[in-house]
CSV table of C-alpha atoms in Angstrom, one decimal:
chain,number,residue,atom,x,y,z
A,1,MET,CA,79.6,5.6,-1.1
A,2,CYS,CA,79.7,9.1,0.0
A,3,VAL,CA,76.6,10.4,-2.0
A,4,HIS,CA,73.2,9.4,-2.6
A,5,LEU,CA,72.5,8.5,-6.4
A,6,PHE,CA,69.9,11.0,-8.1
A,7,GLY,CA,67.1,8.9,-9.4
A,8,ALA,CA,67.6,5.8,-7.3
A,9,SER,CA,64.4,4.2,-5.7
A,10,SER,CA,65.6,5.1,-2.2
A,11,THR,CA,66.2,8.8,-3.0
A,12,PRO,CA,62.9,10.1,-1.8
A,13,SER,CA,63.1,8.1,1.5
A,14,CYS,CA,66.6,9.5,2.1
A,15,ALA,CA,65.7,13.1,1.2
A,16,SER,CA,62.7,12.8,3.7
A,17,TYR,CA,64.9,11.3,6.4
A,18,ALA,CA,67.4,14.1,6.1
A,19,LEU,CA,64.8,16.8,6.3
A,20,ARG,CA,63.2,15.3,9.4
A,21,ARG,CA,66.6,14.7,10.9
A,22,THR,CA,67.4,18.4,10.5
A,23,ALA,CA,64.3,19.3,12.4
A,24,GLU,CA,64.9,16.7,15.3
A,25,ASP,CA,68.6,18.0,15.5
A,26,GLY,CA,67.3,21.7,15.7
A,27,LYS,CA,64.8,21.0,18.5
A,28,GLU,CA,67.1,22.2,21.2
A,29,TRP,CA,67.7,25.8,19.5
A,30,ALA,CA,65.2,26.3,16.6
A,31,ALA,CA,61.7,27.7,17.1
A,32,PRO,CA,59.2,24.9,18.0
A,33,GLU,CA,56.8,26.1,15.2
A,34,ALA,CA,59.6,25.9,12.5
A,35,VAL,CA,60.3,22.4,13.8
A,36,GLU,CA,56.6,21.5,13.7
A,37,ALA,CA,56.2,22.9,10.2
A,38,ILE,CA,59.0,20.4,8.9
A,39,LEU,CA,57.7,17.4,10.6
A,40,ASN,CA,53.9,18.0,9.9
A,41,ASN,CA,53.8,20.4,6.8
A,42,PHE,CA,56.1,18.9,4.2
A,43,TYR,CA,55.0,16.7,1.4
A,44,VAL,CA,58.4,15.4,-0.1
A,45,ASP,CA,59.9,18.9,-1.2
A,46,ASP,CA,56.7,21.1,-0.7
A,47,CYS,CA,55.7,22.9,2.5
A,48,LEU,CA,52.3,24.3,3.0
A,49,SER,CA,51.7,26.0,6.1
A,50,THR,CA,49.0,28.6,7.4
A,51,VAL,CA,49.1,31.1,10.1
A,52,SER,CA,46.9,33.7,11.5
A,53,SER,CA,48.7,36.9,10.6
A,54,ASP,CA,51.4,38.7,8.3
A,55,GLU,CA,53.8,39.1,11.3
A,56,HIS,CA,53.5,35.5,12.2
A,57,ALA,CA,54.0,34.4,8.6
A,58,VAL,CA,57.2,36.5,8.3
A,59,THR,CA,58.6,35.2,11.6
A,60,LEU,CA,57.7,31.6,10.7
A,61,ALA,CA,59.3,31.8,7.3
A,62,LYS,CA,62.6,33.4,8.7
A,63,ASN,CA,62.8,30.6,11.3
A,64,LEU,CA,61.9,27.9,8.8
A,65,ARG,CA,64.6,29.1,6.5
A,66,ASN,CA,67.4,29.3,9.1
A,67,LEU,CA,66.3,25.8,10.5
A,68,CYS,CA,66.5,24.1,6.9
A,69,LEU,CA,69.6,26.1,6.0
A,70,SER,CA,71.4,24.3,9.1
A,71,GLY,CA,70.8,20.8,7.3
A,72,GLY,CA,71.9,22.2,3.8
A,73,PHE,CA,68.4,22.8,2.6
A,74,HIS,CA,67.9,26.2,0.8
A,75,LEU,CA,64.0,26.8,0.5
A,76,SER,CA,63.2,28.5,-2.9
A,77,LYS,CA,60.2,29.1,-5.0
A,78,TRP,CA,58.1,30.9,-2.1
A,79,THR,CA,54.5,32.0,-2.8
A,80,SER,CA,51.9,33.3,-0.3
A,81,ASN,CA,48.6,35.4,-0.2
A,82,SER,CA,50.6,37.6,2.1
A,83,ARG,CA,52.1,40.6,0.3
A,84,ALA,CA,54.1,41.3,3.5
A,85,LEU,CA,55.5,37.8,3.5
A,86,LEU,CA,56.6,37.9,-0.1
A,87,THR,CA,58.3,41.3,0.4
A,88,SER,CA,60.3,39.7,3.3
A,89,ILE,CA,61.6,36.8,0.9
A,90,PRO,CA,64.5,37.8,-1.4
A,91,GLU,CA,63.4,38.0,-5.1
A,92,GLU,CA,65.4,35.3,-6.4
A,93,ASP,CA,63.9,32.8,-3.7
A,94,ARG,CA,60.2,33.6,-4.8
A,95,VAL,CA,58.3,31.6,-7.5
A,96,SER,CA,59.0,32.6,-11.0
A,97,GLY,CA,55.7,34.2,-11.6
A,98,ILE,CA,56.2,36.6,-8.7
A,99,GLN,CA,59.7,37.6,-9.1
A,100,ASP,CA,59.1,40.6,-11.5
A,101,LEU,CA,55.6,41.9,-9.8
A,102,ASP,CA,55.2,44.9,-8.0
A,103,LEU,CA,53.9,43.8,-4.6
A,104,ASN,CA,52.3,47.0,-3.8
A,105,LYS,CA,49.9,47.0,-6.8
A,106,ASP,CA,50.0,44.0,-9.2
A,107,GLN,CA,47.8,41.1,-8.7
A,108,LEU,CA,49.2,37.9,-7.5
A,109,PRO,CA,49.0,35.0,-10.0
A,110,THR,CA,47.4,31.5,-9.8
A,111,GLU,CA,49.8,28.6,-8.4
A,112,ARG,CA,49.8,25.0,-8.1
A,113,ALA,CA,49.5,23.7,-4.5
A,114,LEU,CA,50.0,20.0,-4.6
A,115,GLY,CA,48.4,19.7,-8.0
A,116,VAL,CA,45.5,22.1,-7.1
A,117,GLN,CA,45.2,25.5,-8.5
A,118,TRP,CA,45.4,28.1,-5.9
A,119,CYS,CA,44.6,31.7,-6.8
A,120,THR,CA,46.8,33.5,-4.2
A,121,ASN,CA,45.2,37.0,-5.0
A,122,SER,CA,41.7,35.9,-4.0
A,123,ASP,CA,43.0,33.2,-1.6
A,124,ALA,CA,40.7,30.5,-3.3
A,125,PHE,CA,41.0,27.1,-4.8
A,126,LYS,CA,40.0,26.9,-8.5
A,127,LEU,CA,39.8,24.4,-11.2
A,128,LYS,CA,42.0,24.3,-14.3
A,129,ILE,CA,39.7,22.8,-17.0
A,130,GLU,CA,41.2,21.7,-20.3
A,131,VAL,CA,38.9,19.5,-22.2
A,132,GLN,CA,40.9,17.0,-24.1
A,133,GLN,CA,39.8,16.0,-27.4
A,134,LYS,CA,39.5,12.3,-27.2
A,135,PRO,CA,37.5,9.7,-29.3
A,136,CYS,CA,34.0,9.0,-27.9
A,137,THR,CA,35.1,5.5,-26.8
A,138,ARG,CA,35.4,3.7,-23.4
A,139,ARG,CA,39.0,4.6,-23.4
A,140,GLY,CA,38.6,8.2,-24.4
A,141,ILE,CA,36.0,8.7,-21.7
A,142,LEU,CA,38.2,7.1,-19.1
A,143,LEU,CA,41.2,9.4,-20.1
A,144,VAL,CA,39.1,12.4,-19.7
A,145,VAL,CA,37.3,11.7,-16.6
A,146,SER,CA,40.6,10.5,-14.9
A,147,SER,CA,42.2,13.9,-15.7
A,148,ALA,CA,39.8,15.8,-13.8
A,149,TYR,CA,42.0,16.2,-10.7
A,150,ASP,CA,39.9,16.8,-7.6
A,151,PRO,CA,41.5,15.3,-4.4
A,152,LEU,CA,39.1,17.2,-2.0
A,153,GLY,CA,35.9,16.2,-3.9
A,154,PHE,CA,34.7,19.7,-4.6
A,155,LEU,CA,33.4,18.1,-8.1
A,156,ALA,CA,32.2,14.7,-6.6
A,157,PRO,CA,28.4,15.2,-7.7
A,158,PHE,CA,29.3,16.5,-11.1
A,159,VAL,CA,31.8,13.7,-11.8
A,160,LEU,CA,29.5,10.8,-10.7
A,161,PRO,CA,27.5,11.0,-14.0
A,162,ALA,CA,30.5,10.5,-16.1
A,163,LYS,CA,31.4,7.4,-13.9
A,164,LEU,CA,28.0,5.9,-14.3
A,165,LEU,CA,28.4,6.2,-18.1
A,166,LEU,CA,31.6,4.3,-17.7
A,167,ARG,CA,30.0,1.6,-15.6
A,168,GLU,CA,27.4,1.4,-18.2
A,169,LEU,CA,29.9,0.7,-21.0
A,170,CYS,CA,31.5,-1.8,-18.9
A,171,LYS,CA,28.1,-3.5,-18.2
A,172,ASP,CA,27.6,-3.6,-22.1
A,173,LYS,CA,30.9,-5.3,-22.5
A,174,LYS,CA,32.1,-2.7,-24.8
A,175,ALA,CA,35.7,-2.9,-26.0
A,176,TRP,CA,38.1,-0.1,-25.0
A,177,ASP,CA,38.0,1.2,-28.7
A,178,ASP,CA,34.3,0.5,-29.6
A,179,GLU,CA,32.2,3.6,-30.7
A,180,VAL,CA,29.5,4.2,-27.8
A,181,SER,CA,25.7,4.4,-28.8
A,182,GLU,CA,24.2,7.5,-30.0
A,183,GLU,CA,22.4,8.2,-26.8
A,184,GLN,CA,25.4,7.5,-24.6
A,185,ALA,CA,27.5,9.9,-27.1
A,186,LYS,CA,24.8,12.6,-26.4
A,187,ARG,CA,25.1,12.1,-22.6
A,188,TRP,CA,28.8,12.4,-22.9
A,189,ASN,CA,28.9,15.4,-24.9
A,190,LYS,CA,26.4,17.1,-22.6
A,191,TRP,CA,28.9,16.2,-19.7
A,192,LEU,CA,31.7,17.8,-21.6
A,193,SER,CA,29.9,21.0,-22.3
A,194,GLY,CA,29.3,21.0,-18.3
A,195,LEU,CA,32.9,20.5,-17.7
A,196,GLN,CA,33.9,23.6,-19.4
A,197,LYS,CA,31.4,25.5,-17.2
A,198,MET,CA,33.2,24.5,-14.1
A,199,SER,CA,36.1,26.7,-14.8
A,200,SER,CA,34.1,29.3,-13.0
A,201,PHE,CA,33.9,27.3,-9.8
A,202,CYS,CA,36.1,28.4,-6.9
A,203,VAL,CA,36.0,27.4,-3.2
A,204,SER,CA,37.8,29.9,-0.3
A,205,ARG,CA,40.9,28.2,0.9
A,206,CYS,CA,40.6,29.5,4.4
A,207,ILE,CA,38.1,27.4,6.5
A,208,LYS,CA,37.5,30.4,8.8
A,209,PRO,CA,36.1,33.7,7.5
A,210,ALA,CA,37.7,37.1,7.7
A,211,GLY,CA,36.7,38.8,11.1
A,212,PHE,CA,35.3,35.6,12.7
A,213,GLY,CA,37.4,36.0,15.8
A,214,VAL,CA,38.7,33.4,18.2
A,215,VAL,CA,37.2,29.7,17.7
A,216,LYS,CA,35.7,28.6,20.8
A,217,ARG,CA,34.4,25.2,19.4
A,218,ALA,CA,35.2,23.2,16.4
A,219,GLN,CA,33.5,20.0,15.4
A,220,LEU,CA,33.3,17.7,12.4
A,221,HIS,CA,29.9,16.6,10.7
A,222,HIS,CA,29.9,13.7,8.4
A,223,LEU,CA,26.9,13.0,6.2
A,224,SER,CA,26.4,9.8,4.2
A,225,ASP,CA,23.9,8.6,1.6
A,226,ALA,CA,23.4,6.1,-1.2
A,227,SER,CA,21.2,5.5,-4.0
A,228,ASN,CA,20.8,2.6,-6.7
A,229,ASP,CA,23.5,4.6,-8.9
A,230,GLY,CA,26.1,5.3,-6.3
A,231,TYR,CA,26.9,6.1,-2.6
A,232,GLY,CA,29.0,9.1,-1.1
A,233,THR,CA,29.7,11.1,1.9
A,234,VAL,CA,30.6,14.8,2.5
A,235,SER,CA,32.4,16.2,5.7
A,236,TYR,CA,32.0,19.8,7.1
A,237,LEU,CA,33.7,21.6,10.0
A,238,LEU,CA,31.5,23.6,12.1
A,239,LEU,CA,33.1,26.6,14.0
A,240,THR,CA,31.7,28.6,16.6
A,241,ASN,CA,33.3,31.8,17.7
A,242,GLU,CA,33.1,33.7,21.3
A,243,ASN,CA,29.9,35.4,20.3
A,244,ASP,CA,28.4,32.0,19.6
A,245,GLN,CA,28.3,32.8,15.8
A,246,LYS,CA,28.6,29.7,13.6
A,247,PHE,CA,30.1,29.0,10.3
A,248,ILE,CA,30.2,25.9,8.1
A,249,SER,CA,33.4,25.0,6.0
A,250,PHE,CA,33.3,22.2,3.3
A,251,MET,CA,36.2,19.8,4.1
A,252,ILE,CA,36.1,16.8,1.8
A,253,GLY,CA,33.7,14.9,-0.4
A,254,LYS,CA,33.5,11.4,-1.7
A,255,SER,CA,31.4,9.7,-4.4
A,256,ARG,CA,31.5,6.4,-5.7
A,257,VAL,CA,29.6,4.2,-8.2
A,258,ALA,CA,27.6,1.3,-7.0
A,259,PRO,CA,29.3,-2.0,-8.3
A,260,LEU,CA,27.8,-4.0,-11.2
A,261,LYS,CA,26.8,-6.8,-8.8
A,262,LEU,CA,23.6,-5.9,-7.5
A,263,ILE,CA,23.7,-4.6,-3.8
A,264,THR,CA,20.7,-3.6,-1.8
A,265,VAL,CA,20.5,0.2,-1.0
A,266,PRO,CA,20.6,-0.3,2.7
A,267,ARG,CA,23.8,-2.1,2.3
A,268,LEU,CA,25.2,0.7,0.3
A,269,GLU,CA,24.1,3.1,2.9
A,270,LEU,CA,26.2,1.1,5.6
A,271,THR,CA,29.2,1.2,3.1
A,272,ALA,CA,28.8,4.9,2.7
A,273,ALA,CA,28.7,5.2,6.6
A,274,VAL,CA,32.0,3.2,6.9
A,275,ILE,CA,33.5,5.8,4.5
A,276,ALA,CA,32.2,8.6,6.6
A,277,VAL,CA,34.1,7.0,9.5
A,278,LYS,CA,37.3,6.5,7.6
A,279,MET,CA,37.2,10.5,6.6
A,280,ASP,CA,36.6,11.3,10.2
A,281,LYS,CA,39.8,9.4,11.2
A,282,MET,CA,41.9,11.0,8.7
A,283,LEU,CA,40.6,14.4,9.4
A,284,GLN,CA,40.8,14.0,13.0
A,285,CYS,CA,44.6,13.1,12.2
A,286,GLU,CA,45.4,16.0,9.8
A,287,LEU,CA,43.5,19.0,11.3
A,288,GLN,CA,45.6,20.9,13.9
A,289,LEU,CA,42.6,21.8,15.9
A,290,LYS,CA,41.1,21.0,19.3
A,291,LEU,CA,38.0,19.2,18.0
A,292,GLU,CA,34.9,18.1,19.8
A,293,GLU,CA,33.3,14.6,19.3
A,294,SER,CA,32.3,14.3,15.8
A,295,ARG,CA,28.8,13.8,14.4
A,296,PHE,CA,27.5,11.5,11.9
A,297,TRP,CA,24.3,11.9,9.8
A,298,THR,CA,22.3,9.4,7.6
A,299,ASP,CA,18.7,9.4,6.2
A,300,SER,CA,18.9,5.4,6.6
A,301,MET,CA,17.0,4.3,9.6
A,302,THR,CA,18.1,0.9,8.7
A,303,VAL,CA,21.8,2.0,9.2
A,304,LEU,CA,20.9,3.5,12.5
A,305,LYS,CA,19.4,0.3,13.6
A,306,TYR,CA,22.2,-1.7,12.6
A,307,ILE,CA,24.6,0.3,14.7
A,308,GLU,CA,22.3,0.5,17.7
A,309,ASN,CA,21.5,-3.2,17.7
A,310,ASP,CA,24.3,-5.4,19.4
A,311,ALA,CA,22.0,-8.3,20.2
A,312,ALA,CA,21.3,-9.5,16.5
A,313,ARG,CA,23.9,-11.6,14.5
A,314,TYR,CA,24.3,-10.2,11.0
A,315,LYS,CA,25.5,-11.8,7.9
A,316,THR,CA,29.3,-11.3,7.2
A,317,PHE,CA,28.8,-8.2,4.9
A,318,VAL,CA,26.8,-6.2,7.5
A,319,ALA,CA,28.6,-7.6,10.5
A,320,ASN,CA,32.1,-6.7,9.4
A,321,ARG,CA,31.0,-3.0,8.6
A,322,VAL,CA,29.0,-2.5,11.7
A,323,SER,CA,32.0,-3.9,13.7
A,324,PHE,CA,34.2,-1.4,12.1
A,325,ILE,CA,31.8,1.5,12.8
A,326,ARG,CA,31.4,0.4,16.3
A,327,GLU,CA,35.1,0.2,17.1
A,328,VAL,CA,35.7,3.7,16.0
A,329,THR,CA,32.4,5.6,17.1
A,330,LYS,CA,29.9,5.6,19.6
A,331,THR,CA,26.0,5.0,18.7
A,332,SER,CA,25.4,8.3,20.4
A,333,GLN,CA,27.4,10.1,17.6
A,334,TRP,CA,24.9,8.8,14.9
A,335,LYS,CA,21.7,10.9,13.9
A,336,TYR,CA,19.0,11.0,11.6
A,337,VAL,CA,18.8,13.8,8.7
A,338,SER,CA,16.1,13.9,6.2
A,339,THR,CA,16.9,13.3,2.6
A,340,ALA,CA,16.1,16.9,1.6
A,341,ASP,CA,18.6,18.4,4.3
A,342,ASN,CA,21.3,15.7,3.4
A,343,PRO,CA,24.0,17.2,1.0
A,344,ALA,CA,25.4,13.8,0.6
A,345,ASP,CA,22.4,12.9,-1.5
A,346,GLN,CA,23.9,14.8,-4.2
A,347,ALA,CA,27.1,12.6,-4.0
A,348,SER,CA,25.1,9.4,-4.5
A,349,ARG,CA,22.8,10.6,-7.3
A,350,GLY,CA,24.9,13.2,-9.2
A,351,LEU,CA,24.4,16.7,-10.4
A,352,SER,CA,24.8,18.6,-13.8
A,353,ALA,CA,27.3,21.6,-14.1
A,354,GLU,CA,24.5,24.1,-13.6
A,355,GLY,CA,23.1,22.2,-10.5
A,356,LEU,CA,26.4,22.0,-8.8
A,357,LEU,CA,27.1,25.9,-9.4
A,358,HIS,CA,23.9,26.9,-8.1
A,359,SER,CA,23.9,24.1,-5.4
A,360,LYS,CA,23.4,26.1,-1.9
A,361,ASN,CA,24.4,23.2,0.4
A,362,TRP,CA,27.1,21.2,-1.2
A,363,ILE,CA,30.0,23.7,-0.5
A,364,GLN,CA,28.1,25.7,2.0
A,365,GLY,CA,26.8,22.9,4.1
A,366,PRO,CA,23.4,22.2,5.5
A,367,LYS,CA,21.6,25.1,7.2
A,368,PHE,CA,20.3,22.9,10.2
A,369,LEU,CA,23.9,22.8,11.5
A,370,LEU,CA,23.7,26.5,12.2
A,371,LEU,CA,20.7,25.9,14.5
A,372,SER,CA,21.0,25.5,18.3
A,373,ARG,CA,22.0,22.0,19.4
A,374,GLU,CA,18.3,21.5,20.9
């Protein structure tokens, strides 16, 4: 065979290999940043990359197009929050919503970036909320909750109450198409009305504010918490510039429902701590930044004693999780934080739509991180 069949199960793997091979073959003559962009910033056929200036963006786009063209790949459907970059791209190669725009005065549209709504004009992530009309049954509720695509966990505290309702229906052994009780239907309709309000929710895409200057230090902070209802974690990036000014950026949030089988809160707190460590491993790998040693925060003294104590013999559940934490982190990285200052408390207990929209520490991060280390 001289060609690959379109639609075969091997096709995505072959396409990715061909693209990466193009980058490897071009290492001797192509710009290093273009090679790195292909190797690290492509997800199947989508490329997402970020640079510090318009000039840098125009240069990277030119080098990237030339390198891809050497392997037979023509890059199209370009979009950006930089009008200078869009001007440098031929009109036919821009995304359809931008081709007919006057880049000097028209507003840039909202585009999708790997399923996330990205408002290029304001350079912010937004949520596209389309409340589906589904029957008030276990199946209908699951369909609506699952359709709320939120990979970075911006809405983790808000989605938790809906997941708790599903757990309750499962505990009551409701069939998939059985009508829920009047009280449960009331809670569900209240959550749906809150979902519509979340259309105004937005988060800045850039983790560094404009005019912040050169970053001198960057450090990840992970906070975890658990309750009888659920457990969760939230991660922030703390940036410090040359003037010792600090800024906190939301990175990712996770919220999970406590299992039906009763587990003590200290064990759930330990499970949340394990998720925090996994989030750190992922972010350390994905962030192309020089990072200081991460910090982990919990309001559970039991978890801190578990991690510090290397003499006691724990039962299997605790021993496995403590062993994983110790393999990846040091005991000196773990710190205590009060419940009032812990945003992860919201991920473990849930928030209403109004509560999340007015929350000052879920997206913005805990203010104590802005204080001096002492």
